[in-house]
mmCIF file of C-alpha atoms and ligand atoms in Angstrom:
data_model
loop_
_atom_site.group_PDB
_atom_site.id
_atom_site.type_symbol
_atom_site.label_atom_id
_atom_site.label_comp_id
_atom_site.label_asym_id
_atom_site.label_seq_id
_atom_site.Cartn_x
_atom_site.Cartn_y
_atom_site.Cartn_z
ATOM 1 C CA MET A 1 -20.235 -12.678 -19.912
ATOM 2 C CA ASN A 2 -20.367 -8.907 -20.303
ATOM 3 C CA ILE A 3 -17.223 -7.180 -18.441
ATOM 4 C CA VAL A 4 -16.527 -3.534 -18.248
ATOM 5 C CA LEU A 5 -13.309 -1.725 -17.686
ATOM 6 C CA ALA A 6 -14.106 1.823 -15.977
ATOM 7 C CA SER A 7 -11.615 4.010 -13.841
ATOM 8 C CA SER A 8 -11.426 7.546 -13.142
ATOM 9 C CA ASP A 9 -7.760 7.862 -14.308
ATOM 10 C CA ASN A 10 -7.699 7.880 -18.481
ATOM 11 C CA ILE A 11 -7.056 4.254 -19.503
ATOM 12 C CA ASP A 12 -6.409 3.846 -23.226
ATOM 13 C CA PRO A 13 -8.175 0.634 -24.551
ATOM 14 C CA LYS A 14 -5.137 -0.469 -26.372
ATOM 15 C CA ASP A 15 -3.691 -0.758 -22.642
ATOM 16 C CA TRP A 16 -6.017 -2.615 -21.022
ATOM 17 C CA VAL A 17 -9.360 -3.815 -22.894
ATOM 18 C CA ALA A 18 -7.119 -5.752 -25.839
ATOM 19 C CA PRO A 19 -5.203 -7.031 -23.537
ATOM 20 C CA LEU A 20 -8.033 -8.527 -21.272
ATOM 21 C CA ALA A 21 -10.005 -9.247 -24.291
ATOM 22 C CA ALA A 22 -7.090 -11.104 -25.398
ATOM 23 C CA ALA A 23 -7.327 -13.188 -22.203
ATOM 24 C CA LEU A 24 -10.931 -13.452 -22.183
ATOM 25 C CA PRO A 25 -11.511 -14.136 -26.258
ATOM 26 C CA GLU A 26 -14.724 -16.049 -25.071
ATOM 27 C CA HIS A 27 -16.298 -12.855 -23.387
ATOM 28 C CA HIS A 28 -17.344 -9.466 -24.373
ATOM 29 C CA ILE A 29 -15.064 -6.819 -22.659
ATOM 30 C CA SER A 30 -15.368 -2.893 -22.973
ATOM 31 C CA LEU A 31 -14.385 0.416 -21.589
ATOM 32 C CA TRP A 32 -16.966 1.509 -19.136
ATOM 33 C CA GLN A 33 -16.841 5.702 -19.639
ATOM 34 C CA ALA A 34 -19.679 7.961 -18.051
ATOM 35 C CA GLY A 35 -22.693 9.587 -20.141
ATOM 36 C CA GLN A 36 -22.904 6.253 -22.467
ATOM 37 C CA ALA A 37 -25.645 3.620 -22.921
ATOM 38 C CA ARG A 38 -26.011 1.217 -19.970
ATOM 39 C CA ARG A 39 -24.133 -2.299 -20.614
ATOM 40 C CA ASP A 40 -26.203 -4.254 -18.882
ATOM 41 C CA ALA A 41 -22.556 -5.560 -17.143
ATOM 42 C CA ASP A 42 -21.888 -8.793 -14.978
ATOM 43 C CA ILE A 43 -18.502 -7.961 -13.788
ATOM 44 C CA ALA A 44 -16.817 -4.468 -13.698
ATOM 45 C CA VAL A 45 -13.227 -4.147 -13.200
ATOM 46 C CA VAL A 46 -11.914 -1.208 -11.380
ATOM 47 C CA TRP A 47 -9.595 1.555 -10.280
ATOM 48 C CA ASN A 48 -10.936 4.302 -8.755
ATOM 49 C CA PRO A 49 -14.129 3.757 -11.328
ATOM 50 C CA PRO A 50 -16.672 7.339 -12.041
ATOM 51 C CA PRO A 51 -19.260 6.685 -8.905
ATOM 52 C CA ALA A 52 -21.581 6.582 -12.360
ATOM 53 C CA LEU A 53 -20.771 3.466 -13.035
ATOM 54 C CA PHE A 54 -22.353 2.069 -10.104
ATOM 55 C CA GLU A 55 -25.485 3.682 -10.501
ATOM 56 C CA GLN A 56 -26.043 2.625 -13.599
ATOM 57 C CA GLU A 57 -25.026 -1.074 -14.132
ATOM 58 C CA ARG A 58 -27.308 -2.809 -12.158
ATOM 59 C CA ALA A 59 -27.155 -5.877 -13.059
ATOM 60 C CA LEU A 60 -23.455 -6.340 -11.438
ATOM 61 C CA ARG A 61 -22.196 -9.914 -9.914
ATOM 62 C CA LEU A 62 -18.542 -9.377 -9.592
ATOM 63 C CA ILE A 63 -16.614 -5.910 -9.002
ATOM 64 C CA PHE A 64 -12.656 -6.701 -9.668
ATOM 65 C CA ASN A 65 -10.351 -4.154 -8.274
ATOM 66 C CA LEU A 66 -7.329 -3.202 -10.013
ATOM 67 C CA GLY A 67 -5.440 -2.956 -6.569
ATOM 68 C CA ALA A 68 -4.792 -4.580 -3.208
ATOM 69 C CA GLY A 69 -6.341 -1.546 -2.003
ATOM 70 C CA VAL A 70 -10.309 -1.217 -1.749
ATOM 71 C CA ASP A 71 -10.407 1.747 0.205
ATOM 72 C CA ALA A 72 -11.394 4.403 -2.608
ATOM 73 C CA LEU A 73 -13.988 1.587 -3.384
ATOM 74 C CA PHE A 74 -15.794 1.916 -0.184
ATOM 75 C CA ARG A 75 -16.128 5.890 -0.546
ATOM 76 C CA LEU A 76 -18.310 5.585 -2.982
ATOM 77 C CA PRO A 77 -22.124 6.000 -2.130
ATOM 78 C CA SER A 78 -23.016 3.927 -4.924
ATOM 79 C CA LEU A 79 -21.189 1.126 -4.437
ATOM 80 C CA PRO A 80 -23.850 -1.995 -4.453
ATOM 81 C CA ALA A 81 -24.267 -3.576 -0.871
ATOM 82 C CA ASN A 82 -24.285 -7.353 -1.594
ATOM 83 C CA VAL A 83 -21.711 -7.382 -5.157
ATOM 84 C CA PRO A 84 -18.575 -9.744 -3.955
ATOM 85 C CA ILE A 85 -15.652 -7.659 -4.480
ATOM 86 C CA VAL A 86 -12.066 -9.202 -5.190
ATOM 87 C CA ARG A 87 -8.997 -7.369 -4.988
ATOM 88 C CA LEU A 88 -5.435 -7.739 -6.254
ATOM 89 C CA GLU A 89 -3.423 -10.107 -4.555
ATOM 90 C CA ASP A 90 0.172 -9.533 -4.966
ATOM 91 C CA ALA A 91 0.552 -9.571 -9.008
ATOM 92 C CA GLY A 92 3.850 -8.535 -8.821
ATOM 93 C CA MET A 93 3.252 -6.001 -5.950
ATOM 94 C CA ALA A 94 4.635 -7.462 -2.741
ATOM 95 C CA VAL A 95 8.326 -7.706 -4.219
ATOM 96 C CA GLN A 96 8.104 -4.277 -4.968
ATOM 97 C CA MET A 97 6.712 -2.906 -1.933
ATOM 98 C CA ALA A 98 9.591 -5.330 0.071
ATOM 99 C CA GLU A 99 12.164 -3.807 -2.076
ATOM 100 C CA TYR A 100 11.304 -0.175 -1.756
ATOM 101 C CA ALA A 101 11.121 -0.879 2.354
ATOM 102 C CA VAL A 102 14.440 -2.207 1.857
ATOM 103 C CA HIS A 103 16.049 0.539 0.107
ATOM 104 C CA ALA A 104 14.746 3.461 2.683
ATOM 105 C CA LEU A 105 15.546 1.051 5.662
ATOM 106 C CA VAL A 106 19.222 0.199 4.288
ATOM 107 C CA ARG A 107 19.651 3.742 3.248
ATOM 108 C CA THR A 108 18.732 4.957 7.038
ATOM 109 C CA ALA A 109 20.541 2.151 8.844
ATOM 110 C CA ARG A 110 23.563 2.325 6.990
ATOM 111 C CA ARG A 111 23.608 5.960 6.512
ATOM 112 C CA PHE A 112 23.857 6.082 2.919
ATOM 113 C CA ASP A 113 21.734 9.278 3.594
ATOM 114 C CA VAL A 114 24.719 10.608 5.088
ATOM 115 C CA TYR A 115 27.275 9.358 3.282
ATOM 116 C CA GLU A 116 25.385 11.299 -0.080
ATOM 117 C CA ASP A 117 25.798 14.979 2.211
ATOM 118 C CA GLN A 118 29.522 14.035 2.655
ATOM 119 C CA GLN A 119 30.516 12.846 -1.021
ATOM 120 C CA ARG A 120 28.298 16.442 -2.025
ATOM 121 C CA ARG A 121 31.264 17.680 1.030
ATOM 122 C CA GLY A 122 34.083 16.490 -0.498
ATOM 123 C CA LEU A 123 34.485 14.187 2.882
ATOM 124 C CA TRP A 124 36.113 11.077 2.873
ATOM 125 C CA GLN A 125 34.991 10.103 6.370
ATOM 126 C CA PRO A 126 33.931 6.262 7.287
ATOM 127 C CA LEU A 127 31.473 6.139 10.064
ATOM 128 C CA PRO A 128 30.573 3.666 12.406
ATOM 129 C CA ALA A 129 29.718 -0.256 11.290
ATOM 130 C CA LEU A 130 25.933 -0.871 11.159
ATOM 131 C CA ASP A 131 25.153 -2.740 14.465
ATOM 132 C CA ARG A 132 21.479 -4.339 13.099
ATOM 133 C CA ALA A 133 20.561 -5.054 16.738
ATOM 134 C CA VAL A 134 19.174 -1.355 17.605
ATOM 135 C CA TRP A 135 17.251 -1.285 14.190
ATOM 136 C CA SER A 136 14.209 -3.052 15.214
ATOM 137 C CA VAL A 137 12.031 -3.273 12.001
ATOM 138 C CA GLY A 138 8.082 -3.319 12.922
ATOM 139 C CA VAL A 139 6.055 -4.285 9.708
ATOM 140 C CA LEU A 140 1.862 -3.003 10.390
ATOM 141 C CA GLY A 141 0.298 -5.167 8.047
ATOM 142 C CA MET A 142 1.156 -8.787 7.630
ATOM 143 C CA GLY A 143 -1.083 -9.093 4.621
ATOM 144 C CA VAL A 144 0.099 -10.159 1.207
ATOM 145 C CA MET A 145 2.760 -7.003 1.413
ATOM 146 C CA GLY A 146 3.401 -6.518 4.676
ATOM 147 C CA ALA A 147 5.119 -10.598 5.049
ATOM 148 C CA ARG A 148 6.783 -9.905 2.673
ATOM 149 C CA VAL A 149 8.371 -6.638 3.495
ATOM 150 C CA ALA A 150 9.121 -8.378 6.758
ATOM 151 C CA GLN A 151 10.713 -11.325 5.268
ATOM 152 C CA MET A 152 12.712 -9.514 3.610
ATOM 153 C CA ALA A 153 14.239 -7.278 5.972
ATOM 154 C CA ALA A 154 14.220 -10.842 8.268
ATOM 155 C CA MET A 155 16.498 -12.111 5.457
ATOM 156 C CA LEU A 156 18.815 -9.194 6.018
ATOM 157 C CA ASP A 157 19.498 -10.104 9.654
ATOM 158 C CA TYR A 158 17.324 -6.965 10.998
ATOM 159 C CA PRO A 159 14.857 -7.837 14.266
ATOM 160 C CA VAL A 160 11.770 -7.986 12.390
ATOM 161 C CA ALA A 161 8.185 -7.744 14.277
ATOM 162 C CA GLY A 162 4.660 -8.321 12.857
ATOM 163 C CA TRP A 163 1.499 -6.739 13.734
ATOM 164 C CA SER A 164 -1.985 -7.536 12.525
ATOM 165 C CA ARG A 165 -5.189 -8.489 12.939
ATOM 166 C CA SER A 166 -4.697 -12.008 13.832
ATOM 167 C CA ALA A 167 -1.269 -13.675 14.779
ATOM 168 C CA LYS A 168 1.167 -15.152 12.301
ATOM 169 C CA SER A 169 3.450 -17.405 11.536
ATOM 170 C CA VAL A 170 6.389 -16.328 9.525
ATOM 171 C CA ALA A 171 10.053 -17.433 9.896
ATOM 172 C CA GLY A 172 12.335 -14.763 11.543
ATOM 173 C CA VAL A 173 9.469 -12.568 12.297
ATOM 174 C CA ARG A 174 8.150 -12.145 15.938
ATOM 175 C CA SER A 175 4.135 -11.965 15.355
ATOM 176 C CA TYR A 176 2.149 -9.434 17.308
ATOM 177 C CA ALA A 177 -2.040 -9.470 17.461
ATOM 178 C CA GLY A 178 -4.449 -7.183 17.876
ATOM 179 C CA ALA A 179 -5.048 -3.799 20.116
ATOM 180 C CA ALA A 180 -4.039 -5.223 22.749
ATOM 181 C CA GLN A 181 -0.581 -6.124 21.824
ATOM 182 C CA PHE A 182 -0.227 -2.958 19.420
ATOM 183 C CA ASP A 183 2.069 -1.099 22.291
ATOM 184 C CA ASP A 184 4.082 -3.638 23.150
ATOM 185 C CA PHE A 185 4.586 -3.999 19.629
ATOM 186 C CA LEU A 186 5.384 0.361 19.109
ATOM 187 C CA ALA A 187 7.478 0.329 21.945
ATOM 188 C CA GLN A 188 9.869 -2.434 20.230
ATOM 189 C CA THR A 189 10.114 -1.053 17.022
ATOM 190 C CA ARG A 190 12.573 1.669 15.705
ATOM 191 C CA VAL A 191 11.872 1.450 12.023
ATOM 192 C CA LEU A 192 7.878 1.366 11.236
ATOM 193 C CA ILE A 193 6.939 0.364 8.117
ATOM 194 C CA ASN A 194 3.223 0.517 7.454
ATOM 195 C CA THR A 195 1.084 -1.776 5.046
ATOM 196 C CA LEU A 196 -1.943 -1.779 6.155
ATOM 197 C CA PRO A 197 -5.139 -0.974 4.710
ATOM 198 C CA LEU A 198 -7.254 1.662 5.039
ATOM 199 C CA THR A 199 -9.958 1.521 7.669
ATOM 200 C CA ASP A 200 -12.154 2.928 9.858
ATOM 201 C CA GLU A 201 -9.626 1.135 12.544
ATOM 202 C CA THR A 202 -6.418 2.037 10.896
ATOM 203 C CA ARG A 203 -7.539 5.484 9.534
ATOM 204 C CA HIS A 204 -4.616 7.931 11.405
ATOM 205 C CA ILE A 205 -3.508 5.051 13.242
ATOM 206 C CA LEU A 206 0.118 6.721 12.620
ATOM 207 C CA ASN A 207 -0.417 10.063 15.098
ATOM 208 C CA LYS A 208 1.447 11.377 17.696
ATOM 209 C CA GLU A 209 0.237 9.152 20.850
ATOM 210 C CA THR A 210 1.416 6.118 18.742
ATOM 211 C CA LEU A 211 4.570 7.695 16.689
ATOM 212 C CA ARG A 212 5.745 8.942 20.489
ATOM 213 C CA ARG A 213 5.958 5.445 21.773
ATOM 214 C CA LEU A 214 8.772 4.233 19.511
ATOM 215 C CA ARG A 215 12.282 3.504 20.289
ATOM 216 C CA PRO A 216 14.192 6.470 20.247
ATOM 217 C CA ASP A 217 15.332 8.097 16.726
ATOM 218 C CA ALA A 218 12.595 6.089 15.358
ATOM 219 C CA TYR A 219 12.156 6.310 11.463
ATOM 220 C CA VAL A 220 8.817 6.055 9.793
ATOM 221 C CA MET A 221 7.642 4.805 6.491
ATOM 222 C CA ASN A 222 4.278 4.610 5.214
ATOM 223 C CA MET A 223 3.239 2.668 1.632
ATOM 224 C CA GLY A 224 -0.142 1.947 2.593
ATOM 225 C CA ARG A 225 -2.207 5.213 2.825
ATOM 226 C CA GLY A 226 -2.232 8.572 3.114
ATOM 227 C CA ALA A 227 -4.591 9.004 5.889
ATOM 228 C CA HIS A 228 -3.022 6.483 7.701
ATOM 229 C CA LEU A 229 -0.504 9.344 8.690
ATOM 230 C CA VAL A 230 -1.354 12.479 10.940
ATOM 231 C CA GLU A 231 0.907 14.316 8.745
ATOM 232 C CA ALA A 232 0.919 17.871 10.974
ATOM 233 C CA ASP A 233 2.138 14.875 13.946
ATOM 234 C CA LEU A 234 4.800 13.833 11.718
ATOM 235 C CA LEU A 235 6.144 17.094 11.650
ATOM 236 C CA VAL A 236 5.724 18.060 15.099
ATOM 237 C CA LEU A 237 8.154 14.617 15.974
ATOM 238 C CA LEU A 238 10.412 15.350 13.384
ATOM 239 C CA ASP A 239 11.424 18.643 14.388
ATOM 240 C CA SER A 240 11.658 17.413 17.703
ATOM 241 C CA GLY A 241 14.243 14.933 17.380
ATOM 242 C CA HIS A 242 11.839 11.886 18.114
ATOM 243 C CA LEU A 243 12.075 10.759 14.793
ATOM 244 C CA ARG A 244 15.293 10.171 12.705
ATOM 245 C CA GLY A 245 13.462 10.378 9.544
ATOM 246 C CA ALA A 246 10.321 9.338 7.137
ATOM 247 C CA CYS A 247 9.781 8.259 3.587
ATOM 248 C CA LEU A 248 6.226 8.238 2.457
ATOM 249 C CA ASP A 249 5.004 6.533 -0.750
ATOM 250 C CA VAL A 250 1.148 8.068 -0.428
ATOM 251 C CA ALA A 251 -0.196 11.476 1.041
ATOM 252 C CA SER A 252 -3.492 12.568 2.520
ATOM 253 C CA ILE A 253 -3.662 14.552 -0.605
ATOM 254 C CA GLU A 254 -2.241 13.307 -3.797
ATOM 255 C CA PRO A 255 -0.696 14.562 -6.105
ATOM 256 C CA LEU A 256 1.222 16.153 -2.855
ATOM 257 C CA PRO A 257 0.271 19.773 -3.156
ATOM 258 C CA ASP A 258 2.948 22.207 -4.182
ATOM 259 C CA ASP A 259 3.019 23.881 -0.867
ATOM 260 C CA HIS A 260 3.213 20.847 0.987
ATOM 261 C CA PRO A 261 6.304 20.739 3.577
ATOM 262 C CA PHE A 262 7.219 17.192 2.450
ATOM 263 C CA TRP A 263 8.495 18.295 -0.684
ATOM 264 C CA ASN A 264 11.333 20.306 0.991
ATOM 265 C CA HIS A 265 11.769 18.689 4.508
ATOM 266 C CA PRO A 266 15.215 17.709 4.804
ATOM 267 C CA ARG A 267 14.256 14.407 6.526
ATOM 268 C CA VAL A 268 11.341 13.558 4.601
ATOM 269 C CA THR A 269 11.637 10.707 1.493
ATOM 270 C CA MET A 270 8.705 11.419 -0.825
ATOM 271 C CA THR A 271 7.854 9.410 -3.457
ATOM 272 C CA PRO A 272 4.576 9.701 -5.841
ATOM 273 C CA HIS A 273 2.821 6.279 -4.461
ATOM 274 C CA ILE A 274 5.098 3.886 -6.872
ATOM 275 C CA SER A 275 6.122 1.618 -3.750
ATOM 276 C CA ALA A 276 4.375 -0.940 -5.590
ATOM 277 C CA MET A 277 2.559 -0.569 -8.801
ATOM 278 C CA SER A 278 -0.150 -2.183 -10.581
ATOM 279 C CA LEU A 279 1.866 -4.972 -13.403
ATOM 280 C CA ARG A 280 -0.531 -4.801 -16.482
ATOM 281 C CA HIS A 281 0.238 -8.454 -17.308
ATOM 282 C CA GLU A 282 0.280 -9.726 -14.073
ATOM 283 C CA SER A 283 -3.018 -8.004 -13.530
ATOM 284 C CA ILE A 284 -4.818 -9.172 -16.356
ATOM 285 C CA ALA A 285 -3.494 -12.507 -15.843
ATOM 286 C CA GLN A 286 -5.073 -12.626 -12.373
ATOM 287 C CA VAL A 287 -8.269 -11.188 -13.112
ATOM 288 C CA ALA A 288 -8.535 -13.620 -16.218
ATOM 289 C CA ALA A 289 -8.044 -16.590 -14.101
ATOM 290 C CA LYS A 290 -10.296 -15.274 -11.825
ATOM 291 C CA VAL A 291 -13.026 -14.827 -14.132
ATOM 292 C CA ARG A 292 -12.944 -18.194 -15.587
ATOM 293 C CA ARG A 293 -13.179 -19.762 -11.975
ATOM 294 C CA PHE A 294 -16.340 -17.143 -11.225
ATOM 295 C CA GLN A 295 -17.738 -18.776 -14.635
ATOM 296 C CA ASN A 296 -17.336 -22.285 -12.928
ATOM 297 C CA GLY A 297 -18.958 -21.637 -10.066
ATOM 298 C CA ASP A 298 -15.390 -22.327 -8.203
ATOM 299 C CA ALA A 299 -14.620 -20.361 -4.832
ATOM 300 C CA LEU A 300 -12.222 -17.164 -5.519
ATOM 301 C CA THR A 301 -9.237 -15.806 -3.591
ATOM 302 C CA GLY A 302 -8.937 -12.144 -2.899
ATOM 303 C CA LEU A 303 -12.675 -11.562 -1.624
ATOM 304 C CA VAL A 304 -12.708 -8.144 0.338
ATOM 305 C CA SER A 305 -14.598 -8.464 3.847
ATOM 306 C CA ARG A 306 -17.645 -5.522 3.852
ATOM 307 C CA ALA A 307 -17.604 -6.020 7.976
ATOM 308 C CA GLN A 308 -13.664 -5.447 8.126
ATOM 309 C CA GLY A 309 -13.055 -2.921 5.481
ATOM 310 C CA TYR A 310 -10.214 -4.875 3.357
HETATM 311 P P1 NDP B 1 -3.782 -7.998 2.875
HETATM 312 O O1 NDP B 1 -5.417 -7.456 3.269
HETATM 313 O O2 NDP B 1 -3.141 -8.785 2.108
HETATM 314 O O3 NDP B 1 -3.235 -7.643 4.523
HETATM 315 C C1 NDP B 1 -3.875 -6.757 5.035
HETATM 316 C C2 NDP B 1 -3.166 -6.929 6.562
HETATM 317 O O4 NDP B 1 -3.435 -5.592 7.675
HETATM 318 C C3 NDP B 1 -3.119 -8.377 7.039
HETATM 319 O O5 NDP B 1 -2.218 -8.738 7.616
HETATM 320 C C4 NDP B 1 -4.096 -7.945 8.133
HETATM 321 O O6 NDP B 1 -4.655 -8.612 9.447
HETATM 322 C C5 NDP B 1 -3.652 -6.105 9.039
HETATM 323 N N1 NDP B 1 -4.828 -5.535 9.227
HETATM 324 C C6 NDP B 1 -6.358 -4.982 8.952
HETATM 325 N N2 NDP B 1 -6.666 -3.904 9.617
HETATM 326 C C7 NDP B 1 -6.156 -4.267 10.860
HETATM 327 C C8 NDP B 1 -6.327 -3.884 12.084
HETATM 328 N N3 NDP B 1 -7.513 -2.831 12.590
HETATM 329 N N4 NDP B 1 -5.241 -4.120 13.677
HETATM 330 C C9 NDP B 1 -4.656 -4.976 13.066
HETATM 331 N N5 NDP B 1 -4.231 -5.713 11.615
HETATM 332 C C10 NDP B 1 -4.739 -5.124 11.077
HETATM 333 O O7 NDP B 1 -3.260 -6.409 2.362
HETATM 334 P P2 NDP B 1 -2.166 -6.242 1.139
HETATM 335 O O8 NDP B 1 -1.279 -6.694 2.103
HETATM 336 O O9 NDP B 1 -2.579 -6.559 -0.237
HETATM 337 O O10 NDP B 1 -2.399 -4.854 0.791
HETATM 338 C C11 NDP B 1 -1.875 -3.612 2.047
HETATM 339 C C12 NDP B 1 -2.496 -2.151 1.767
HETATM 340 O O11 NDP B 1 -1.215 -2.069 1.244
HETATM 341 C C13 NDP B 1 -3.394 -2.256 0.524
HETATM 342 O O12 NDP B 1 -4.728 -1.939 1.037
HETATM 343 C C14 NDP B 1 -3.025 -0.716 0.004
HETATM 344 O O13 NDP B 1 -3.375 0.478 1.303
HETATM 345 C C15 NDP B 1 -1.672 -0.703 0.447
HETATM 346 N N6 NDP B 1 -0.975 -0.983 -0.890
HETATM 347 C C16 NDP B 1 -0.173 0.186 -1.452
HETATM 348 C C17 NDP B 1 0.398 0.346 -2.800
HETATM 349 C C18 NDP B 1 1.086 1.264 -2.921
HETATM 350 O O14 NDP B 1 1.975 1.899 -4.074
HETATM 351 N N7 NDP B 1 1.227 2.356 -2.064
HETATM 352 C C19 NDP B 1 0.329 -0.812 -3.238
HETATM 353 C C20 NDP B 1 -0.598 -1.838 -2.722
HETATM 354 C C21 NDP B 1 -0.556 -1.686 -2.109
HETATM 355 P P3 NDP B 1 -4.989 -9.682 9.271
HETATM 356 O O15 NDP B 1 -4.265 -10.821 8.571
HETATM 357 O O16 NDP B 1 -5.035 -10.526 10.436
HETATM 358 O O17 NDP B 1 -6.095 -9.934 8.550
HETATM 359 C C1 OXD B 2 -3.135 -0.490 -4.486
HETATM 360 C C2 OXD B 2 -2.179 0.594 -4.715
HETATM 361 O O1 OXD B 2 -3.549 -0.522 -3.143
HETATM 362 O O2 OXD B 2 -1.477 0.810 -5.890
HETATM 363 O O3 OXD B 2 -2.802 -1.144 -4.868
HETATM 364 O O4 OXD B 2 -2.042 1.546 -3.906
#
């Protein structure tokens, strides 16, 4: 089969094309770049591909997204309507996401942020011991990422709940499902961790109405997408004291503009979309295994639902 790799980010062929070709020696692998002749590709392996890819390659039978979130693909008007899309499932990302969330959770609950400040001020001052019962964690999205985050927080004995479209059964995690249980989920949450995909239903789900429903002195983490959060609402709730802080891995505009208030806000921790990075070796192994299944006519996991948008 003819397989092309395409991304708007610069891809160094030796990083992706050569290892994918080594993993799939029976197929022809090449880098797709705008302005080059059509390849009559069967499969496109993409991350934020240039829109021209789908305008030119009209014979695609499968699109493989080199990430968990497919929102950027759905924004492309040229995306063909009937070609199946498969996204990365975990591939080493879930453990990173869980590590990121637990780091931020423990930092705020155990007051490491305060101890860092005390150290700078030369202050030797133990603070009261942690009472886990008052640090209820709520994870938005209980898919590959969210379930791992929730499990990890539950293993540290925090009270944990998860919210998803369908009910889940995860040890140590109370399940809330659907719009009908959303308010109850928020009302019992103090540390809100977003791992939802960005869809029409979840855009701006973190706004002043929803964030106000959290328990007082709440903390918000966003590792989903910047457009889940109404950033101005977060700032108002931080400044009014309803929220104690936020840890944000994603922003509505990335890279974050130079004059954005998040850069210098004393209670915002900002990271550059790194909570769970695509790992080349794991991603290529997953793509290669699925290409073989596809070629054999076997069912694929990780298929994206166009109706649900994830
Ligand atoms: P999954 O598809 O495995 O999980 C998505 C979860 O969200 C599911 O539990 C799903 O419910 C739930 N969900 C979706 N829509 C709704 C809704 N309207 N109401 C309630 N629940 C909903 O995705 P992943 O866990 O693999 O990835 C999730 C997202 O994490 C990605 O889309 C991406 O945006 C983000 N991400 C960010 C990274 C980063 O570095 N910042 C890295 C990787 C991912 P159900 O199970 O019932 O279908
Ligand atoms: C992803 C991401 O969706 O890196 O995989 O954000």
